Amino acid sequence: LLHLWIGGSSSIHPLELLQTILKGPRGDEPATLIVWQIRLPRIVTAVAAGALLGSVGAAFQALFRNPLAEPYIIGVSSGAALGGTLAILTGLSGIMAGLALPLFGFVGGMGALALVMALARAAGGRRVETLLLAGVVLGSLLSALVSVTLVMAGEDTNTVLRWLMGSITPAEWSRGGILWGFLAVLLPLLWAYGRRLNALAISESAASLAGVKVKQVQTVVLVAGTAGASAAVGTCGVIPFLGLVAPHMVRRIIGEDIRILLPASALAGGGLLVLADLAAQQLKRGTELPVGAVTALLGAPILLWLLSRRS
């Protein structure tokens, strides 16, 4: 598996692969270029994106007290997709050393969160049901805007569609570094709210009786989770099921304590995305399948199996 992950479809011998990794990025040999400029940045990016989605999914399931909650539940993916689509169609995605696309996706996702919270406030509060309903409505609206934008662009939209379906390509050290930066900040922040999320997972009234400031926790977790999910979507496109399946998988092993579930879900999410990316490259040689399609194909049966076992 390690040879497939790092060596990919190239004919690098496992021993040569190990020597190339130990030697470092010095030199211009084909093996060095493949490993240090293509394969390793891809793995670093996939692990960070999967870890972000897994940990955010675990936090949102506790916050919304809903086992079907996932990182995109309040319209984050639609907002980030709209931002990334506009960046690609306007030709701005390649500026700033390729970092403009994650930036546009991040801005789009955070903008979607701001609209959801404004809609929930206008509806008379920030209850869980109101946030979920506002997220579903806004997500549908933004998804429609993405479709209309693609149709009206009148250009070759294959690049946009491939990104929207999830793709780790092109993976660069700079993009992976950004995702690891988000993960280094957001995972400890969410973990610090673990005890309060455990109380909220029971009910808002129980959390209030325990001294938890419910609205403050909602705001912090929503903003932090949306930031992480937006960064992941802006970098790798929409990757479904991962943030939903990873917490369910580890919850069966370690239980419900969010302080343990968060880091475990991050590990599971990173590992699952690397495996899905490997399958996307190996299922049909010469063609790379969208990694989002692979996670959906693999994630749906896994989730159904977990639910059947739980029943």
PDB file of C-alpha atoms in Angstrom:
ATOM      1  CA  LEU A   1       0.000   0.000   0.000  1.00  0.00           C
ATOM      2  CA  LEU A   2       2.798   2.420   0.860  1.00  0.00           C
ATOM      3  CA  HIS A   3       4.432   1.712  -2.497  1.00  0.00           C
ATOM      4  CA  LEU A   4       1.134   2.341  -4.310  1.00  0.00           C
ATOM      5  CA  TRP A   5       0.397   5.527  -2.343  1.00  0.00           C
ATOM      6  CA  ILE A   6       3.764   7.134  -2.948  1.00  0.00           C
ATOM      7  CA  GLY A   7       4.937   5.433  -6.106  1.00  0.00           C
ATOM      8  CA  GLY A   8       1.566   5.605  -7.797  1.00  0.00           C
ATOM      9  CA  SER A   9       1.403   3.978 -11.212  1.00  0.00           C
ATOM     10  CA  SER A  10       5.117   4.594 -11.853  1.00  0.00           C
ATOM     11  CA  SER A  11       7.573   1.719 -12.071  1.00  0.00           C
ATOM     12  CA  ILE A  12       9.692   2.805  -9.092  1.00  0.00           C
ATOM     13  CA  HIS A  13      11.093  -0.187  -7.246  1.00  0.00           C
ATOM     14  CA  PRO A  14      10.162  -0.233  -3.523  1.00  0.00           C
ATOM     15  CA  LEU A  15      13.844  -0.086  -2.519  1.00  0.00           C
ATOM     16  CA  GLU A  16      14.466   2.866  -4.825  1.00  0.00           C
ATOM     17  CA  LEU A  17      11.353   4.513  -3.418  1.00  0.00           C
ATOM     18  CA  LEU A  18      12.688   4.192   0.135  1.00  0.00           C
ATOM     19  CA  GLN A  19      16.076   5.577  -0.898  1.00  0.00           C
ATOM     20  CA  THR A  20      14.404   8.528  -2.643  1.00  0.00           C
ATOM     21  CA  ILE A  21      12.404   9.396   0.468  1.00  0.00           C
ATOM     22  CA  LEU A  22      15.430   9.145   2.754  1.00  0.00           C
ATOM     23  CA  LYS A  23      17.603  11.192   0.390  1.00  0.00           C
ATOM     24  CA  GLY A  24      15.178  14.099   0.381  1.00  0.00           C
ATOM     25  CA  PRO A  25      14.077  16.401  -2.461  1.00  0.00           C
ATOM     26  CA  ARG A  26      17.603  17.044  -3.741  1.00  0.00           C
ATOM     27  CA  GLY A  27      18.392  16.115  -7.325  1.00  0.00           C
ATOM     28  CA  ASP A  28      16.493  16.014 -10.603  1.00  0.00           C
ATOM     29  CA  GLU A  29      16.187  12.260 -11.100  1.00  0.00           C
ATOM     30  CA  PRO A  30      12.758  11.084 -12.332  1.00  0.00           C
ATOM     31  CA  ALA A  31      12.115   9.176  -9.096  1.00  0.00           C
ATOM     32  CA  THR A  32      12.891  12.276  -7.002  1.00  0.00           C
ATOM     33  CA  LEU A  33      10.572  14.467  -9.075  1.00  0.00           C
ATOM     34  CA  ILE A  34       7.747  11.923  -8.939  1.00  0.00           C
ATOM     35  CA  VAL A  35       7.980  11.312  -5.203  1.00  0.00           C
ATOM     36  CA  TRP A  36       8.732  14.806  -3.881  1.00  0.00           C
ATOM     37  CA  GLN A  37       6.837  16.990  -6.348  1.00  0.00           C
ATOM     38  CA  ILE A  38       3.814  14.834  -7.167  1.00  0.00           C
ATOM     39  CA  ARG A  39       3.168  11.942  -4.788  1.00  0.00           C
ATOM     40  CA  LEU A  40       4.096  13.210  -1.319  1.00  0.00           C
ATOM     41  CA  PRO A  41       2.306  16.584  -1.715  1.00  0.00           C
ATOM     42  CA  ARG A  42      -0.775  14.644  -2.799  1.00  0.00           C
ATOM     43  CA  ILE A  43      -0.707  12.409   0.274  1.00  0.00           C
ATOM     44  CA  VAL A  44      -0.071  15.355   2.602  1.00  0.00           C
ATOM     45  CA  THR A  45      -3.038  17.215   1.084  1.00  0.00           C
ATOM     46  CA  ALA A  46      -5.362  14.194   1.209  1.00  0.00           C
ATOM     47  CA  VAL A  47      -4.567  13.406   4.860  1.00  0.00           C
ATOM     48  CA  ALA A  48      -5.155  17.005   5.960  1.00  0.00           C
ATOM     49  CA  ALA A  49      -8.401  17.397   3.973  1.00  0.00           C
ATOM     50  CA  GLY A  50      -9.760  14.086   5.252  1.00  0.00           C
ATOM     51  CA  ALA A  51      -8.790  14.913   8.833  1.00  0.00           C
ATOM     52  CA  LEU A  52     -10.570  18.273   8.616  1.00  0.00           C
ATOM     53  CA  LEU A  53     -13.760  16.720   7.256  1.00  0.00           C
ATOM     54  CA  GLY A  54     -13.703  13.869   9.776  1.00  0.00           C
ATOM     55  CA  SER A  55     -13.211  16.089  12.816  1.00  0.00           C
ATOM     56  CA  VAL A  56     -15.756  18.689  11.675  1.00  0.00           C
ATOM     57  CA  GLY A  57     -18.285  15.935  11.029  1.00  0.00           C
ATOM     58  CA  ALA A  58     -17.847  14.621  14.579  1.00  0.00           C
ATOM     59  CA  ALA A  59     -18.226  18.114  16.061  1.00  0.00           C
ATOM     60  CA  PHE A  60     -21.346  18.904  14.008  1.00  0.00           C
ATOM     61  CA  GLN A  61     -23.011  15.591  14.913  1.00  0.00           C
ATOM     62  CA  ALA A  62     -22.649  16.501  18.574  1.00  0.00           C
ATOM     63  CA  LEU A  63     -23.649  20.133  18.071  1.00  0.00           C
ATOM     64  CA  PHE A  64     -26.803  19.336  16.084  1.00  0.00           C
ATOM     65  CA  ARG A  65     -27.561  16.125  18.027  1.00  0.00           C
ATOM     66  CA  ASN A  66     -28.049  14.471  14.673  1.00  0.00           C
ATOM     67  CA  PRO A  67     -26.218  11.306  13.526  1.00  0.00           C
ATOM     68  CA  LEU A  68     -26.736  12.383   9.903  1.00  0.00           C
ATOM     69  CA  ALA A  69     -24.994  15.727  10.373  1.00  0.00           C
ATOM     70  CA  GLU A  70     -21.861  16.215   8.264  1.00  0.00           C
ATOM     71  CA  PRO A  71     -19.547  19.136   7.440  1.00  0.00           C
ATOM     72  CA  TYR A  72     -21.742  20.367   4.572  1.00  0.00           C
ATOM     73  CA  ILE A  73     -25.054  20.281   6.428  1.00  0.00           C
ATOM     74  CA  ILE A  74     -25.545  24.063   6.610  1.00  0.00           C
ATOM     75  CA  GLY A  75     -24.704  24.828   2.986  1.00  0.00           C
ATOM     76  CA  VAL A  76     -20.938  25.107   3.360  1.00  0.00           C
ATOM     77  CA  SER A  77     -20.171  22.970   0.317  1.00  0.00           C
ATOM     78  CA  SER A  78     -22.524  24.971  -1.910  1.00  0.00           C
ATOM     79  CA  GLY A  79     -21.017  28.288  -0.832  1.00  0.00           C
ATOM     80  CA  ALA A  80     -17.460  27.055  -1.258  1.00  0.00           C
ATOM     81  CA  ALA A  81     -18.379  25.463  -4.599  1.00  0.00           C
ATOM     82  CA  LEU A  82     -19.808  28.757  -5.847  1.00  0.00           C
ATOM     83  CA  GLY A  83     -16.682  30.634  -4.788  1.00  0.00           C
ATOM     84  CA  GLY A  84     -14.371  28.103  -6.430  1.00  0.00           C
ATOM     85  CA  THR A  85     -16.477  28.009  -9.604  1.00  0.00           C
ATOM     86  CA  LEU A  86     -16.260  31.771  -9.970  1.00  0.00           C
ATOM     87  CA  ALA A  87     -12.489  31.634  -9.425  1.00  0.00           C
ATOM     88  CA  ILE A  88     -12.022  29.010 -12.155  1.00  0.00           C
ATOM     89  CA  LEU A  89     -14.360  30.616 -14.697  1.00  0.00           C
ATOM     90  CA  THR A  90     -12.796  34.066 -14.247  1.00  0.00           C
ATOM     91  CA  GLY A  91      -9.288  32.670 -14.613  1.00  0.00           C
ATOM     92  CA  LEU A  92      -8.252  33.717 -11.105  1.00  0.00           C
ATOM     93  CA  SER A  93      -7.721  30.220  -9.731  1.00  0.00           C
ATOM     94  CA  GLY A  94      -4.086  30.116 -10.834  1.00  0.00           C
ATOM     95  CA  ILE A  95      -2.910  33.347  -9.259  1.00  0.00           C
ATOM     96  CA  MET A  96      -1.110  33.569  -5.909  1.00  0.00           C
ATOM     97  CA  ALA A  97       0.817  30.387  -6.750  1.00  0.00           C
ATOM     98  CA  GLY A  98      -2.432  28.454  -7.074  1.00  0.00           C
ATOM     99  CA  LEU A  99      -3.729  29.502  -3.659  1.00  0.00           C
ATOM    100  CA  ALA A 100      -6.541  31.680  -5.015  1.00  0.00           C
ATOM    101  CA  LEU A 101      -8.861  28.676  -5.502  1.00  0.00           C
ATOM    102  CA  PRO A 102      -8.741  27.605  -1.823  1.00  0.00           C
ATOM    103  CA  LEU A 103      -9.137  31.266  -0.861  1.00  0.00           C
ATOM    104  CA  PHE A 104     -12.257  31.737  -3.012  1.00  0.00           C
ATOM    105  CA  GLY A 105     -13.696  28.492  -1.657  1.00  0.00           C
ATOM    106  CA  PHE A 106     -13.008  29.588   1.905  1.00  0.00           C
ATOM    107  CA  VAL A 107     -14.665  32.970   1.363  1.00  0.00           C
ATOM    108  CA  GLY A 108     -17.681  31.311  -0.270  1.00  0.00           C
ATOM    109  CA  GLY A 109     -18.128  28.836   2.579  1.00  0.00           C
ATOM    110  CA  MET A 110     -17.821  31.484   5.289  1.00  0.00           C
ATOM    111  CA  GLY A 111     -20.231  33.712   3.379  1.00  0.00           C
ATOM    112  CA  ALA A 112     -22.742  30.854   3.316  1.00  0.00           C
ATOM    113  CA  LEU A 113     -22.420  30.473   7.096  1.00  0.00           C
ATOM    114  CA  ALA A 114     -23.003  34.206   7.594  1.00  0.00           C
ATOM    115  CA  LEU A 115     -26.179  34.018   5.507  1.00  0.00           C
ATOM    116  CA  VAL A 116     -27.423  30.923   7.371  1.00  0.00           C
ATOM    117  CA  MET A 117     -26.933  32.597  10.742  1.00  0.00           C
ATOM    118  CA  ALA A 118     -28.655  35.762   9.496  1.00  0.00           C
ATOM    119  CA  LEU A 119     -31.614  33.711   8.226  1.00  0.00           C
ATOM    120  CA  ALA A 120     -31.827  31.826  11.513  1.00  0.00           C
ATOM    121  CA  ARG A 121     -31.728  35.091  13.466  1.00  0.00           C
ATOM    122  CA  ALA A 122     -34.480  36.565  11.270  1.00  0.00           C
ATOM    123  CA  ALA A 123     -36.573  33.454  11.897  1.00  0.00           C
ATOM    124  CA  GLY A 124     -36.532  34.159  15.609  1.00  0.00           C
ATOM    125  CA  GLY A 125     -33.499  32.470  17.099  1.00  0.00           C
ATOM    126  CA  ARG A 126     -30.592  30.130  16.648  1.00  0.00           C
ATOM    127  CA  ARG A 127     -32.173  26.826  17.539  1.00  0.00           C
ATOM    128  CA  VAL A 128     -30.762  23.692  15.966  1.00  0.00           C
ATOM    129  CA  GLU A 129     -33.853  23.086  13.850  1.00  0.00           C
ATOM    130  CA  THR A 130     -33.795  26.650  12.515  1.00  0.00           C
ATOM    131  CA  LEU A 131     -30.110  26.459  11.592  1.00  0.00           C
ATOM    132  CA  LEU A 132     -30.597  23.154   9.796  1.00  0.00           C
ATOM    133  CA  LEU A 133     -33.613  24.394   7.854  1.00  0.00           C
ATOM    134  CA  ALA A 134     -31.847  27.624   6.871  1.00  0.00           C
ATOM    135  CA  GLY A 135     -28.798  25.599   5.790  1.00  0.00           C
ATOM    136  CA  VAL A 136     -30.849  23.270   3.589  1.00  0.00           C
ATOM    137  CA  VAL A 137     -32.661  26.166   1.914  1.00  0.00           C
ATOM    138  CA  LEU A 138     -29.525  28.209   1.322  1.00  0.00           C
ATOM    139  CA  GLY A 139     -27.567  25.163   0.149  1.00  0.00           C
ATOM    140  CA  SER A 140     -30.206  24.426  -2.485  1.00  0.00           C
ATOM    141  CA  LEU A 141     -30.169  28.050  -3.627  1.00  0.00           C
ATOM    142  CA  LEU A 142     -26.385  28.205  -3.926  1.00  0.00           C
ATOM    143  CA  SER A 143     -26.262  24.857  -5.753  1.00  0.00           C
ATOM    144  CA  ALA A 144     -28.744  26.265  -8.258  1.00  0.00           C
ATOM    145  CA  LEU A 145     -26.544  29.340  -8.666  1.00  0.00           C
ATOM    146  CA  VAL A 146     -23.548  27.092  -9.420  1.00  0.00           C
ATOM    147  CA  SER A 147     -25.539  25.301 -12.132  1.00  0.00           C
ATOM    148  CA  VAL A 148     -26.800  28.561 -13.639  1.00  0.00           C
ATOM    149  CA  THR A 149     -23.275  30.012 -13.585  1.00  0.00           C
ATOM    150  CA  LEU A 150     -21.889  26.997 -15.450  1.00  0.00           C
ATOM    151  CA  VAL A 151     -24.605  27.162 -18.096  1.00  0.00           C
ATOM    152  CA  MET A 152     -24.281  30.914 -18.635  1.00  0.00           C
ATOM    153  CA  ALA A 153     -20.489  30.801 -18.794  1.00  0.00           C
ATOM    154  CA  GLY A 154     -20.650  29.250 -22.247  1.00  0.00           C
ATOM    155  CA  GLU A 155     -17.146  27.809 -21.880  1.00  0.00           C
ATOM    156  CA  ASP A 156     -15.563  24.423 -21.441  1.00  0.00           C
ATOM    157  CA  THR A 157     -16.648  23.539 -17.913  1.00  0.00           C
ATOM    158  CA  ASN A 158     -14.856  20.196 -17.620  1.00  0.00           C
ATOM    159  CA  THR A 159     -12.264  21.703 -15.273  1.00  0.00           C
ATOM    160  CA  VAL A 160     -14.966  23.086 -12.987  1.00  0.00           C
ATOM    161  CA  LEU A 161     -16.998  19.879 -12.986  1.00  0.00           C
ATOM    162  CA  ARG A 162     -13.942  17.764 -12.233  1.00  0.00           C
ATOM    163  CA  TRP A 163     -13.066  20.013  -9.304  1.00  0.00           C
ATOM    164  CA  LEU A 164     -16.670  19.997  -8.050  1.00  0.00           C
ATOM    165  CA  MET A 165     -16.691  16.174  -8.045  1.00  0.00           C
ATOM    166  CA  GLY A 166     -13.586  16.111  -5.860  1.00  0.00           C
ATOM    167  CA  SER A 167      -9.978  16.012  -6.980  1.00  0.00           C
ATOM    168  CA  ILE A 168      -6.641  16.082  -5.154  1.00  0.00           C
ATOM    169  CA  THR A 169      -4.954  17.132  -8.422  1.00  0.00           C
ATOM    170  CA  PRO A 170      -2.974  19.305  -8.680  1.00  0.00           C
ATOM    171  CA  ALA A 171      -1.536  18.731  -5.214  1.00  0.00           C
ATOM    172  CA  GLU A 172       1.144  21.185  -4.122  1.00  0.00           C
ATOM    173  CA  TRP A 173       3.079  21.594  -0.908  1.00  0.00           C
ATOM    174  CA  SER A 174       1.611  25.076  -0.460  1.00  0.00           C
ATOM    175  CA  ARG A 175      -1.992  23.831  -0.581  1.00  0.00           C
ATOM    176  CA  GLY A 176      -1.256  20.954   1.745  1.00  0.00           C
ATOM    177  CA  GLY A 177       0.497  23.348   4.110  1.00  0.00           C
ATOM    178  CA  ILE A 178      -2.573  25.580   4.266  1.00  0.00           C
ATOM    179  CA  LEU A 179      -4.809  22.640   5.169  1.00  0.00           C
ATOM    180  CA  TRP A 180      -2.380  21.474   7.853  1.00  0.00           C
ATOM    181  CA  GLY A 181      -2.340  25.013   9.229  1.00  0.00           C
ATOM    182  CA  PHE A 182      -6.147  24.973   9.495  1.00  0.00           C
ATOM    183  CA  LEU A 183      -6.026  21.548  11.119  1.00  0.00           C
ATOM    184  CA  ALA A 184      -3.389  22.625  13.645  1.00  0.00           C
ATOM    185  CA  VAL A 185      -5.632  25.474  14.798  1.00  0.00           C
ATOM    186  CA  LEU A 186      -9.129  24.015  14.484  1.00  0.00           C
ATOM    187  CA  LEU A 187      -8.642  20.553  15.969  1.00  0.00           C
ATOM    188  CA  PRO A 188      -7.281  21.824  19.340  1.00  0.00           C
ATOM    189  CA  LEU A 189      -9.981  24.526  19.377  1.00  0.00           C
ATOM    190  CA  LEU A 190     -12.801  22.018  18.845  1.00  0.00           C
ATOM    191  CA  TRP A 191     -11.210  19.641  21.357  1.00  0.00           C
ATOM    192  CA  ALA A 192     -11.146  22.432  23.952  1.00  0.00           C
ATOM    193  CA  TYR A 193     -14.945  22.630  23.610  1.00  0.00           C
ATOM    194  CA  GLY A 194     -15.276  18.856  23.927  1.00  0.00           C
ATOM    195  CA  ARG A 195     -16.805  18.806  27.416  1.00  0.00           C
ATOM    196  CA  ARG A 196     -19.390  21.430  26.397  1.00  0.00           C
ATOM    197  CA  LEU A 197     -20.163  19.537  23.178  1.00  0.00           C
ATOM    198  CA  ASN A 198     -20.727  16.397  25.238  1.00  0.00           C
ATOM    199  CA  ALA A 199     -23.335  18.302  27.244  1.00  0.00           C
ATOM    200  CA  LEU A 200     -24.923  19.775  24.111  1.00  0.00           C
ATOM    201  CA  ALA A 201     -25.145  16.305  22.575  1.00  0.00           C
ATOM    202  CA  ILE A 202     -27.664  15.438  25.323  1.00  0.00           C
ATOM    203  CA  SER A 203     -29.846  18.555  24.999  1.00  0.00           C
ATOM    204  CA  GLU A 204     -29.627  22.331  25.099  1.00  0.00           C
ATOM    205  CA  SER A 205     -31.510  22.461  28.394  1.00  0.00           C
ATOM    206  CA  ALA A 206     -29.125  19.967  30.008  1.00  0.00           C
ATOM    207  CA  ALA A 207     -26.158  21.948  28.732  1.00  0.00           C
ATOM    208  CA  SER A 208     -27.619  25.185  30.105  1.00  0.00           C
ATOM    209  CA  LEU A 209     -28.181  23.587  33.503  1.00  0.00           C
ATOM    210  CA  ALA A 210     -24.536  22.490  33.459  1.00  0.00           C
ATOM    211  CA  GLY A 211     -23.462  26.100  32.942  1.00  0.00           C
ATOM    212  CA  VAL A 212     -22.732  25.882  29.228  1.00  0.00           C
ATOM    213  CA  LYS A 213     -23.215  29.076  27.221  1.00  0.00           C
ATOM    214  CA  VAL A 214     -25.095  27.437  24.384  1.00  0.00           C
ATOM    215  CA  LYS A 215     -25.046  30.278  21.866  1.00  0.00           C
ATOM    216  CA  GLN A 216     -21.351  30.908  22.397  1.00  0.00           C
ATOM    217  CA  VAL A 217     -20.528  27.243  21.820  1.00  0.00           C
ATOM    218  CA  GLN A 218     -22.752  27.161  18.739  1.00  0.00           C
ATOM    219  CA  THR A 219     -21.019  30.201  17.277  1.00  0.00           C
ATOM    220  CA  VAL A 220     -17.470  28.990  17.919  1.00  0.00           C
ATOM    221  CA  VAL A 221     -18.074  25.448  16.655  1.00  0.00           C
ATOM    222  CA  LEU A 222     -20.015  26.609  13.600  1.00  0.00           C
ATOM    223  CA  VAL A 223     -17.381  29.157  12.600  1.00  0.00           C
ATOM    224  CA  ALA A 224     -14.451  26.802  13.235  1.00  0.00           C
ATOM    225  CA  GLY A 225     -16.117  23.850  11.502  1.00  0.00           C
ATOM    226  CA  THR A 226     -17.206  25.928   8.526  1.00  0.00           C
ATOM    227  CA  ALA A 227     -13.698  27.346   8.159  1.00  0.00           C
ATOM    228  CA  GLY A 228     -12.195  23.848   8.076  1.00  0.00           C
ATOM    229  CA  ALA A 229     -14.786  22.439   5.676  1.00  0.00           C
ATOM    230  CA  SER A 230     -14.505  25.488   3.392  1.00  0.00           C
ATOM    231  CA  ALA A 231     -10.732  25.142   3.224  1.00  0.00           C
ATOM    232  CA  ALA A 232     -11.067  21.447   2.360  1.00  0.00           C
ATOM    233  CA  VAL A 233     -13.661  22.111  -0.366  1.00  0.00           C
ATOM    234  CA  GLY A 234     -11.675  25.025  -1.771  1.00  0.00           C
ATOM    235  CA  THR A 235      -8.607  22.801  -2.092  1.00  0.00           C
ATOM    236  CA  CYS A 236     -10.062  19.421  -3.096  1.00  0.00           C
ATOM    237  CA  GLY A 237     -13.635  20.096  -4.193  1.00  0.00           C
ATOM    238  CA  VAL A 238     -16.727  18.481  -2.698  1.00  0.00           C
ATOM    239  CA  ILE A 239     -15.924  15.106  -1.086  1.00  0.00           C
ATOM    240  CA  PRO A 240     -19.195  13.555   0.126  1.00  0.00           C
ATOM    241  CA  PHE A 241     -19.836  11.003   2.883  1.00  0.00           C
ATOM    242  CA  LEU A 242     -16.346  11.257   4.392  1.00  0.00           C
ATOM    243  CA  GLY A 243     -17.301  13.595   7.235  1.00  0.00           C
ATOM    244  CA  LEU A 244     -20.383  11.475   7.898  1.00  0.00           C
ATOM    245  CA  VAL A 245     -18.840   7.998   7.794  1.00  0.00           C
ATOM    246  CA  ALA A 246     -15.544   8.596   9.643  1.00  0.00           C
ATOM    247  CA  PRO A 247     -17.136   9.595  13.004  1.00  0.00           C
ATOM    248  CA  HIS A 248     -19.582   6.676  12.808  1.00  0.00           C
ATOM    249  CA  MET A 249     -16.762   4.205  12.208  1.00  0.00           C
ATOM    250  CA  VAL A 250     -14.681   5.272  15.204  1.00  0.00           C
ATOM    251  CA  ARG A 251     -17.705   5.851  17.447  1.00  0.00           C
ATOM    252  CA  ARG A 252     -18.420   2.121  17.404  1.00  0.00           C
ATOM    253  CA  ILE A 253     -14.923   1.492  18.766  1.00  0.00           C
ATOM    254  CA  ILE A 254     -14.253   4.311  21.236  1.00  0.00           C
ATOM    255  CA  GLY A 255     -17.710   5.528  22.265  1.00  0.00           C
ATOM    256  CA  GLU A 256     -19.391   8.929  22.326  1.00  0.00           C
ATOM    257  CA  ASP A 257     -16.907  11.129  24.236  1.00  0.00           C
ATOM    258  CA  ILE A 258     -16.222  13.951  21.782  1.00  0.00           C
ATOM    259  CA  ARG A 259     -12.797  14.622  23.337  1.00  0.00           C
ATOM    260  CA  ILE A 260     -11.640  11.220  22.091  1.00  0.00           C
ATOM    261  CA  LEU A 261     -13.921  11.090  19.072  1.00  0.00           C
ATOM    262  CA  LEU A 262     -12.528  14.281  17.489  1.00  0.00           C
ATOM    263  CA  PRO A 263      -8.879  13.187  17.055  1.00  0.00           C
ATOM    264  CA  ALA A 264      -9.951   9.637  16.199  1.00  0.00           C
ATOM    265  CA  SER A 265     -12.318  10.933  13.495  1.00  0.00           C
ATOM    266  CA  ALA A 266      -9.514  13.092  12.121  1.00  0.00           C
ATOM    267  CA  LEU A 267      -7.264  10.038  11.813  1.00  0.00           C
ATOM    268  CA  ALA A 268     -10.031   7.965  10.242  1.00  0.00           C
ATOM    269  CA  GLY A 269     -10.963  10.738   7.806  1.00  0.00           C
ATOM    270  CA  GLY A 270      -7.376  11.218   6.678  1.00  0.00           C
ATOM    271  CA  GLY A 271      -6.864   7.498   6.183  1.00  0.00           C
ATOM    272  CA  LEU A 272     -10.139   7.049   4.307  1.00  0.00           C
ATOM    273  CA  LEU A 273      -9.396   9.888   1.895  1.00  0.00           C
ATOM    274  CA  VAL A 274      -5.927   8.519   1.128  1.00  0.00           C
ATOM    275  CA  LEU A 275      -7.480   5.112   0.410  1.00  0.00           C
ATOM    276  CA  ALA A 276     -10.186   6.698  -1.756  1.00  0.00           C
ATOM    277  CA  ASP A 277      -7.563   8.677  -3.674  1.00  0.00           C
ATOM    278  CA  LEU A 278      -5.555   5.498  -4.195  1.00  0.00           C
ATOM    279  CA  ALA A 279      -8.668   3.745  -5.536  1.00  0.00           C
ATOM    280  CA  ALA A 280      -9.425   6.716  -7.815  1.00  0.00           C
ATOM    281  CA  GLN A 281      -6.015   6.310  -9.422  1.00  0.00           C
ATOM    282  CA  GLN A 282      -5.877   2.521  -9.595  1.00  0.00           C
ATOM    283  CA  LEU A 283      -9.416   1.468 -10.577  1.00  0.00           C
ATOM    284  CA  LYS A 284      -8.817   2.442 -14.195  1.00  0.00           C
ATOM    285  CA  ARG A 285      -5.210   2.808 -15.250  1.00  0.00           C
ATOM    286  CA  GLY A 286      -4.529   5.899 -17.321  1.00  0.00           C
ATOM    287  CA  THR A 287      -7.616   7.677 -16.013  1.00  0.00           C
ATOM    288  CA  GLU A 288      -8.122   9.292 -12.628  1.00  0.00           C
ATOM    289  CA  LEU A 289     -11.646   9.014 -11.285  1.00  0.00           C
ATOM    290  CA  PRO A 290     -13.112  11.868  -9.233  1.00  0.00           C
ATOM    291  CA  VAL A 291     -12.252  11.131  -5.621  1.00  0.00           C
ATOM    292  CA  GLY A 292     -15.634  12.476  -4.516  1.00  0.00           C
ATOM    293  CA  ALA A 293     -17.356   9.799  -6.587  1.00  0.00           C
ATOM    294  CA  VAL A 294     -15.143   7.136  -4.992  1.00  0.00           C
ATOM    295  CA  THR A 295     -15.919   8.298  -1.439  1.00  0.00           C
ATOM    296  CA  ALA A 296     -19.633   8.199  -2.253  1.00  0.00           C
ATOM    297  CA  LEU A 297     -19.373   4.704  -3.768  1.00  0.00           C
ATOM    298  CA  LEU A 298     -17.408   3.429  -0.778  1.00  0.00           C
ATOM    299  CA  GLY A 299     -19.033   5.535   1.938  1.00  0.00           C
ATOM    300  CA  ALA A 300     -22.671   4.713   1.258  1.00  0.00           C
ATOM    301  CA  PRO A 301     -22.300   0.907   1.670  1.00  0.00           C
ATOM    302  CA  ILE A 302     -20.082   1.376   4.747  1.00  0.00           C
ATOM    303  CA  LEU A 303     -22.648   3.676   6.362  1.00  0.00           C
ATOM    304  CA  LEU A 304     -25.501   1.276   5.588  1.00  0.00           C
ATOM    305  CA  TRP A 305     -23.508  -1.591   7.092  1.00  0.00           C
ATOM    306  CA  LEU A 306     -22.749   0.420  10.227  1.00  0.00           C
ATOM    307  CA  LEU A 307     -26.398   1.363  10.629  1.00  0.00           C
ATOM    308  CA  SER A 308     -27.513  -2.249  10.180  1.00  0.00           C
ATOM    309  CA  ARG A 309     -24.986  -3.414  12.770  1.00  0.00           C
ATOM    310  CA  ARG A 310     -26.136  -0.696  15.154  1.00  0.00           C
ATOM    311  CA  SER A 311     -29.763  -1.785  14.736  1.00  0.00           C
TER     312      SER A 311
END
